[in-house]
Coordinates of C-alpha atoms and ligand atoms in Angstrom, one line a residue:
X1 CA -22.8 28.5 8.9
X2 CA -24.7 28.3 5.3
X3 CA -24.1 24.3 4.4
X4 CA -23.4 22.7 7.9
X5 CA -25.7 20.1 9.1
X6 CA -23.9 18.1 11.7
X7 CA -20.9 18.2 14.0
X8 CA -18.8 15.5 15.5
X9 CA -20.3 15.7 18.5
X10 CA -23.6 15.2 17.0
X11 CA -21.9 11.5 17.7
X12 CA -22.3 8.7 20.4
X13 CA -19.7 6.5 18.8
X14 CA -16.1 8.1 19.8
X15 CA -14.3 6.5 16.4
X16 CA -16.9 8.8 14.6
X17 CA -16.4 12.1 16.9
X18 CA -12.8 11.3 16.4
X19 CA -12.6 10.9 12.6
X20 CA -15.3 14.0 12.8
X21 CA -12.8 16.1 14.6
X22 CA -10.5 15.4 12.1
X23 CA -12.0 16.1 8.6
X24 CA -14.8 18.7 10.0
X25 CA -14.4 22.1 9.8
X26 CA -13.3 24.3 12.9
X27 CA -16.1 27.1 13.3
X28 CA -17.7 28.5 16.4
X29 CA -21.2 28.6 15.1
X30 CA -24.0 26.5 17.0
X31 CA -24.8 23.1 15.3
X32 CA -28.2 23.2 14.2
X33 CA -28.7 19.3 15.0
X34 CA -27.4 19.0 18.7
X35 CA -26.6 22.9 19.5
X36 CA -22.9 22.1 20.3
X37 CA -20.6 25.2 19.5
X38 CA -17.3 22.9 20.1
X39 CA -18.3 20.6 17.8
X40 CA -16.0 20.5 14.3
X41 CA -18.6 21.2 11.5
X42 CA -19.4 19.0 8.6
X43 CA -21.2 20.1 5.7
X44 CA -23.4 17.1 3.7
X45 CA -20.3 16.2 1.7
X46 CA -18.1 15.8 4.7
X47 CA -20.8 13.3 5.9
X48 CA -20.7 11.4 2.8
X49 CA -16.5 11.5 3.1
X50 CA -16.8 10.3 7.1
X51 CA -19.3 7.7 6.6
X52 CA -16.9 6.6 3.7
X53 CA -14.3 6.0 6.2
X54 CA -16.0 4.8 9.1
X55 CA -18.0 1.9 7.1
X56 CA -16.6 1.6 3.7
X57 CA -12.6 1.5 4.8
X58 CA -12.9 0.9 7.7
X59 CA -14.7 -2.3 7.4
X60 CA -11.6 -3.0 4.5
X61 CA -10.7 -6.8 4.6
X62 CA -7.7 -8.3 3.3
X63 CA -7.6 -11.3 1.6
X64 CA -4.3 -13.2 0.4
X65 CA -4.7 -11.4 -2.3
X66 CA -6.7 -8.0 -2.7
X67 CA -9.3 -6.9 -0.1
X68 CA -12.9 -5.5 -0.1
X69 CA -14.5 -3.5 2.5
X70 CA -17.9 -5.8 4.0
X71 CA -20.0 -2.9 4.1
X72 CA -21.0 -0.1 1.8
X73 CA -24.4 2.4 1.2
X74 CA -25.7 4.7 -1.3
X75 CA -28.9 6.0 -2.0
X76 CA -30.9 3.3 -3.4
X77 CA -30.9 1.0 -0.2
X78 CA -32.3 1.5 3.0
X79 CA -30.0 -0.3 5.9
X80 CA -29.8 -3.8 6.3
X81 CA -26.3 -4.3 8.4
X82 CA -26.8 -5.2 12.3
X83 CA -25.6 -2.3 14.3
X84 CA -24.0 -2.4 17.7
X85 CA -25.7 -0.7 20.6
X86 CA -23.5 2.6 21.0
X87 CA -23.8 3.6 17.4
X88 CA -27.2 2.9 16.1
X89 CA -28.2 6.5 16.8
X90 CA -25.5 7.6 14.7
X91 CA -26.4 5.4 11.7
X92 CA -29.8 6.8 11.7
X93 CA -29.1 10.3 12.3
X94 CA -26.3 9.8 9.2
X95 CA -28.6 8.0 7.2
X96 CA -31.9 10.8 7.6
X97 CA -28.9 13.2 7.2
X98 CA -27.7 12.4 3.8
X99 CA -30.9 9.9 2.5
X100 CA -28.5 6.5 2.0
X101 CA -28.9 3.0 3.2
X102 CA -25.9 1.1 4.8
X103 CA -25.2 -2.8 3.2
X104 CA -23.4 -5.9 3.0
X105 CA -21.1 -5.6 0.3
X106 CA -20.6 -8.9 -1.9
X107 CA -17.6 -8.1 -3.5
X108 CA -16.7 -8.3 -7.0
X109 CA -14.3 -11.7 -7.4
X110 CA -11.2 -10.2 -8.8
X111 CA -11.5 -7.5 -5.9
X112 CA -10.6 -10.9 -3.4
X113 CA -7.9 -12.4 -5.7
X114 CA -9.3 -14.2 -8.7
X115 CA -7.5 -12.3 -11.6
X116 CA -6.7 -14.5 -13.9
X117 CA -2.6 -14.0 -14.2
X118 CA -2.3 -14.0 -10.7
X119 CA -4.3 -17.3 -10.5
X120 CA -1.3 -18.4 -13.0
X121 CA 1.2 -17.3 -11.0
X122 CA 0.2 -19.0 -7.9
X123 CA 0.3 -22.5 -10.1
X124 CA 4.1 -23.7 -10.6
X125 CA 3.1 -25.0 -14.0
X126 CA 2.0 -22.0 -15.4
X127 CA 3.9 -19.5 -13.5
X128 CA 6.5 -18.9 -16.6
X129 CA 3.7 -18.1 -19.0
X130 CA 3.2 -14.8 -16.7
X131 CA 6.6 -14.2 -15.7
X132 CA 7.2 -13.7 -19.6
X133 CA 4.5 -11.6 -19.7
X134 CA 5.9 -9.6 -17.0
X135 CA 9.2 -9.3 -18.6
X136 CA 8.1 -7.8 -22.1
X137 CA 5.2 -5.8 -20.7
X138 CA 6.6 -3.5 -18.4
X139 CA 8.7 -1.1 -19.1
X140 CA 12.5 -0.7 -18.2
X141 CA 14.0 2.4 -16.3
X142 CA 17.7 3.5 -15.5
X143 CA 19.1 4.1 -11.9
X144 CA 21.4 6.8 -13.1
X145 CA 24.8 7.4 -12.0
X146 CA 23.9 11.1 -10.6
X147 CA 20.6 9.3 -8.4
X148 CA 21.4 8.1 -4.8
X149 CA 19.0 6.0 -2.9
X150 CA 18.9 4.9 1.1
X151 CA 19.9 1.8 2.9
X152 CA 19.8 1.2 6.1
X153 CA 21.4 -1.0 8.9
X154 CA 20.3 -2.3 12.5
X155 CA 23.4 -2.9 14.9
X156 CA 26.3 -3.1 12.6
X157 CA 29.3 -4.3 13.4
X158 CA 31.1 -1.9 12.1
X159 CA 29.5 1.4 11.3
X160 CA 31.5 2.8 9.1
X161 CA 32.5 0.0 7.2
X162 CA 31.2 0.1 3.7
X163 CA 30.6 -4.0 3.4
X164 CA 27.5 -3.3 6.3
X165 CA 25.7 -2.3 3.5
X166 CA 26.0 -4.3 1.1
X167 CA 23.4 -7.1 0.8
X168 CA 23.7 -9.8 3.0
X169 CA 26.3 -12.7 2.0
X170 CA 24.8 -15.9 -0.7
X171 CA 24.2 -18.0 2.1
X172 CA 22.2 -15.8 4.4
X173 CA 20.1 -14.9 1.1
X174 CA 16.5 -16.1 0.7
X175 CA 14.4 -14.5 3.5
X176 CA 12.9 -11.4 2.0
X177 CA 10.7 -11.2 -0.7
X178 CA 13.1 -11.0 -3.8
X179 CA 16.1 -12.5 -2.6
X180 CA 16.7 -16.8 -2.7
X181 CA 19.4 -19.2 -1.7
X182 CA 22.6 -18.1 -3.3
X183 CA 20.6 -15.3 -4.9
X184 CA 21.4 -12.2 -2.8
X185 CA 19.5 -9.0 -3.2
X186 CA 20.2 -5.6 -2.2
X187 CA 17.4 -3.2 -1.0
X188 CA 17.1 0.3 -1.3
X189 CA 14.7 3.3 -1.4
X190 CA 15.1 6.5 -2.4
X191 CA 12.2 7.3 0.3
X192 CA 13.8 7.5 3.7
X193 CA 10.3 7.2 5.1
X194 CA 10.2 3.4 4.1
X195 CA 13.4 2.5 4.5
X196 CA 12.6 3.0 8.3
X197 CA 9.9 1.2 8.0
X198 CA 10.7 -1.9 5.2
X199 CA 13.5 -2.5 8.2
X200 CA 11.0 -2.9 11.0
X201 CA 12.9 -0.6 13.0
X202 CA 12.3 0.6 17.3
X203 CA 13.3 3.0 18.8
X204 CA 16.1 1.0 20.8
X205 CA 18.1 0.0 17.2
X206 CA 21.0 1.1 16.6
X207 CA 20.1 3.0 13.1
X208 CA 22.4 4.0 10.5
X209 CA 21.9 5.0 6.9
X210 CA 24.1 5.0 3.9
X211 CA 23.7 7.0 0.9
X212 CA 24.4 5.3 -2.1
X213 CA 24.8 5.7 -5.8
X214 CA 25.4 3.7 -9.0
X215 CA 29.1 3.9 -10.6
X216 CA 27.4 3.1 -14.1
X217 CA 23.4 3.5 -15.5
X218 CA 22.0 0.2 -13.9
X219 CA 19.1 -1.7 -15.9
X220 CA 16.5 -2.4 -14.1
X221 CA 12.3 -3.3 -14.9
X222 CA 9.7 -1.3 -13.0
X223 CA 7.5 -3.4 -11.7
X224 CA 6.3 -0.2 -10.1
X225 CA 4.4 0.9 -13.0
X226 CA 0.4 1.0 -13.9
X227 CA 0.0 -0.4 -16.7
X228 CA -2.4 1.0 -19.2
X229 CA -4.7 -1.7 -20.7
X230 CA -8.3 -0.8 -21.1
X231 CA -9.1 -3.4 -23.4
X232 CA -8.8 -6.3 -20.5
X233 CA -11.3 -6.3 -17.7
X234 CA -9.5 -6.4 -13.9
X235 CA -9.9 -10.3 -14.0
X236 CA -7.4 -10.5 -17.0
X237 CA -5.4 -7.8 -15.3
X238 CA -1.5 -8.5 -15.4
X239 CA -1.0 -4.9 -13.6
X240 CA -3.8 -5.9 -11.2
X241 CA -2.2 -9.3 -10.8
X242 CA 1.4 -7.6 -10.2
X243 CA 0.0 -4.6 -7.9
X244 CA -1.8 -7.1 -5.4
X245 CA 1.1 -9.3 -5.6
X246 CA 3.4 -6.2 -3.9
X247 CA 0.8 -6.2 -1.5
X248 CA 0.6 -9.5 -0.3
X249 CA 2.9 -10.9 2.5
X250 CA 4.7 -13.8 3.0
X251 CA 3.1 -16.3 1.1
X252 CA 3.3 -14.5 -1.8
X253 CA 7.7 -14.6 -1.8
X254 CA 8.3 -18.0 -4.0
X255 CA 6.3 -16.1 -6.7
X256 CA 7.8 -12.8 -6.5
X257 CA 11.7 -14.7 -6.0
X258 CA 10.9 -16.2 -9.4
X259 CA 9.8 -13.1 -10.9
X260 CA 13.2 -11.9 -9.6
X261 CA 15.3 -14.6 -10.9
X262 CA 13.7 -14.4 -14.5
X263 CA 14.5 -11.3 -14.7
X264 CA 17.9 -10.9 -13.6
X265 CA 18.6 -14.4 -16.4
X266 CA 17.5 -11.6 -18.8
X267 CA 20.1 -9.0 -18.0
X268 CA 19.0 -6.7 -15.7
X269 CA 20.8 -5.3 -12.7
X270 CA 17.8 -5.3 -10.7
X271 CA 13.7 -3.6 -10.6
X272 CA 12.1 -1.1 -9.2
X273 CA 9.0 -2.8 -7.4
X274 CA 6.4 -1.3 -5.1
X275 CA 6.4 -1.4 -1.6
X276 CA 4.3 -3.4 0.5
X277 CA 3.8 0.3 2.8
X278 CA 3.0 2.1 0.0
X279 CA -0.2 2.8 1.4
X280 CA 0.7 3.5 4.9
X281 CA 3.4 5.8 3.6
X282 CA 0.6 7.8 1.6
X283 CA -2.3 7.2 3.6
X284 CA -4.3 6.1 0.8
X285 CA -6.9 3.3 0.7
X286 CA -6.2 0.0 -1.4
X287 CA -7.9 -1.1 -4.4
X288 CA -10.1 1.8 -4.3
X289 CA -13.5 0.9 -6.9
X290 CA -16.6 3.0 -8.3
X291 CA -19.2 0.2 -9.1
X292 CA -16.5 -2.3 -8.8
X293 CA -14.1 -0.8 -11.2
X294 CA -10.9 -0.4 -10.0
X295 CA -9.5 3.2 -10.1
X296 CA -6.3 1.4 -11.8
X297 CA -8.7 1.4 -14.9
X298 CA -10.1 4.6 -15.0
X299 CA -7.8 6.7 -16.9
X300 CA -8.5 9.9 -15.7
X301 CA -7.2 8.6 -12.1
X302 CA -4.2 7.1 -13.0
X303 CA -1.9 9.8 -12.0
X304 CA -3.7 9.8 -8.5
X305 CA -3.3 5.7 -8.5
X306 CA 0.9 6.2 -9.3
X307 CA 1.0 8.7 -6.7
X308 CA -0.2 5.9 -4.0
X309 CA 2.7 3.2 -5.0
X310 CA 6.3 4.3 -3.3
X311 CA 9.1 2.6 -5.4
X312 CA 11.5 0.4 -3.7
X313 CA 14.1 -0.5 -5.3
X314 CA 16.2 -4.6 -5.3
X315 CA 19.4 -4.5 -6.8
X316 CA 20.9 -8.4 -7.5
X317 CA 24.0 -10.0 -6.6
X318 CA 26.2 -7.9 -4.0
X319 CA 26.7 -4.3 -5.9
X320 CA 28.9 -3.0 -3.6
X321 CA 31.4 -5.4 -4.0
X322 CA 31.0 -5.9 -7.5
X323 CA 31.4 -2.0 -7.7
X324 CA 28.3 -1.0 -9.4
X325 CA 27.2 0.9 -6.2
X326 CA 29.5 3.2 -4.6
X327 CA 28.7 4.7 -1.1
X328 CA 28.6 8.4 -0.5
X329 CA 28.2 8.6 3.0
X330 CA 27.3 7.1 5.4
X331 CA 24.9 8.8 8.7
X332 CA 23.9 7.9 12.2
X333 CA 19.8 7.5 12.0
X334 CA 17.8 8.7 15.1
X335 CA 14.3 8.0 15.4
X336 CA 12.8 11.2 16.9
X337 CA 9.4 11.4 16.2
X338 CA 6.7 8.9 15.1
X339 CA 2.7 9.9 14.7
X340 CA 0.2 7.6 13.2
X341 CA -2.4 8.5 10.9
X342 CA -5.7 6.9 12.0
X343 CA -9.2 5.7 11.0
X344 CA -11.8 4.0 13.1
X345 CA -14.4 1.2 12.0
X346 CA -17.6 -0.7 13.2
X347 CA -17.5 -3.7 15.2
X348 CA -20.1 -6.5 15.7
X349 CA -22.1 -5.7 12.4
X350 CA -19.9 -7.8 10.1
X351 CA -20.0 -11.4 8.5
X352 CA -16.8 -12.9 7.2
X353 CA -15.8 -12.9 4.0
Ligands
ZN401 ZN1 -23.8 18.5 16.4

């Protein structure tokens, strides 16, 4: 086949046959490097896209905040990264293949966390300063009375009992990562997908899912939203600062609480926020650069960048007693079927951070 210059089983390492297999192209013809006829096919491109995987994302490191993968390679540098023994063949034979070098990649600062408003926000005293930001800069969005959205429930009590699904009573409040003592908050998605998975589900729960609705047009800020600034650099980033903030865990909820707080003191209902399996739910890779710009920046990619963030939504107080959510029905939920996506990675080639 015109094009085709390796297979996966041109490959020691089984991570890279694996992740061949998957993106190569299914085609009887022999392999011109190894003479395998089994072998998915990859063209010079696919190459490029699997060494892409294999180092660049698969080496991905999270920080608290952001992450940055440790290795990368292009054309201009010859290899430099240690190698371990079962796939140094491999990295040659990609490297004569497609003429690029593999290296360590120091990462640009705002890609590990330093951004300037989320710097703020991690410092009590200026926290507000941001948070006010927050509030006039992004936009508001209704949850109309014709739009339903999921929640679901582990071992209720009662199954069929409307109060299950309301949000857990003031004094239980302050665990998640909008809701605080006395400040209940009720979570929803409109994506069934992570609902499952926002509730940490197994198989052995007992599932069930309502479907709810809004009795009136509720208020809510998106925090969801990409905001379009190109006159600040990703270190002065508010939308940077609030996109890696959905991203981090735990020790990111006193900020994200406040946020919540602030904004239901300034009349909303709620927010529509992105959720922290965004990427998982669409397989896409975080903080994706070119020359250490973020794609969030690049204008032209900002409908691909939306498309990775799934919007969860966190309605305040206890709606369904306060009847501003009504429920529609109410289902049993059976897990039937889970697959995971996967990608492989080096080992023993990488420095920390
Ligand atoms: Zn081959």
């Amino acid at each position: 086949m015109i094009g085709i210059v390796l297979c996966s089983n041109c490959f020691h390492d089984q991570g890279l046959r694996l992740d061949a297999e998957q993106i190569g192209i299914v085609d009887s013809s022999t392999c011109s490097n190894c003479g395998s006829i089994t072998g998915s096919k990859l063209s010079a491109d696919l190459v490029g896209t699997l060494a892409h995987r294999f180092f660049v994302w698969g080496t991905l490191q999270r920080c608290d905040y952001g992450a940055a993968p440790l290795v990368q390679f292009n054309q201009h540098q010859s290899t430099c990264i240690s190698t371990s023994p079962w796939f140094d063949e491999d990295i040659r034979l990609i490297e004569k293949t497609i003429g690029v070098g593999f290296f360590y990649y120091g990462p640009r600062q705002w890609m590990v966390g330093e951004v300037e408003p989320l710097r703020a926000l991690q410092e009590p005293s200026s926290r507000i300063l941001i948070i006010n930001r927050i509030l006039t800069e992004y936009p508001t969005t209704l949850l109309r009375v014709a739009q339903s959205f999921y929640r679901i429930r582990k071992d209720p009590k009662i199954p069929e009992n409307f109060g299950e699904y309301d949000s857990p009573p003031s004094e239980l409040a302050g665990v998640w990562r909008l809701d605080a003592p006395n400040f209940p908050v009720m979570y929803g998605s409109q994506d069934l997908q992570v609902c499952v998975h926002e509730c940490r589900v197994t198989a052995e729960d007992d599932l069930y899912v309502a479907t709810l609705s809004p009795t009136r047009d509720l208020k809510l800020l998106d925090l969801s939203a990409l905001l379009q600034d190109e006159r600040t650099t990703e270190f002065e980033s508010l939308d940077m600062a609030v996109h890696m903030l959905f991203l981090a865990g735990r020790h990111s909820y006193d900020i994200t609480r406040d946020i919540a707080l602030a904004v239901h003191s300034s009349g909303y209902d709620g927010v529509v926020y992105p959720s922290y399996f965004s990427l998982l739910r669409t397989g896409s890779m975080p903080f994706e650069t070119t020359y250490g710009i973020s794609h969030r920046r690049v204008p032209q990619l900002h409908e691909y960048e939306q498309a990775k963030t799934i919007p969860n939504l966190a309605l305040f107080g206890r709606p369904i007693e306060e009847c501003k959510v009504q429920v529609r029905c109410i289902n049993k939920l059976i897990l039937s079927h889970v697959q995971y996506g996967i990608l492989f990675g080096p080992v023993g080639c990488l420095p920390k951070l």
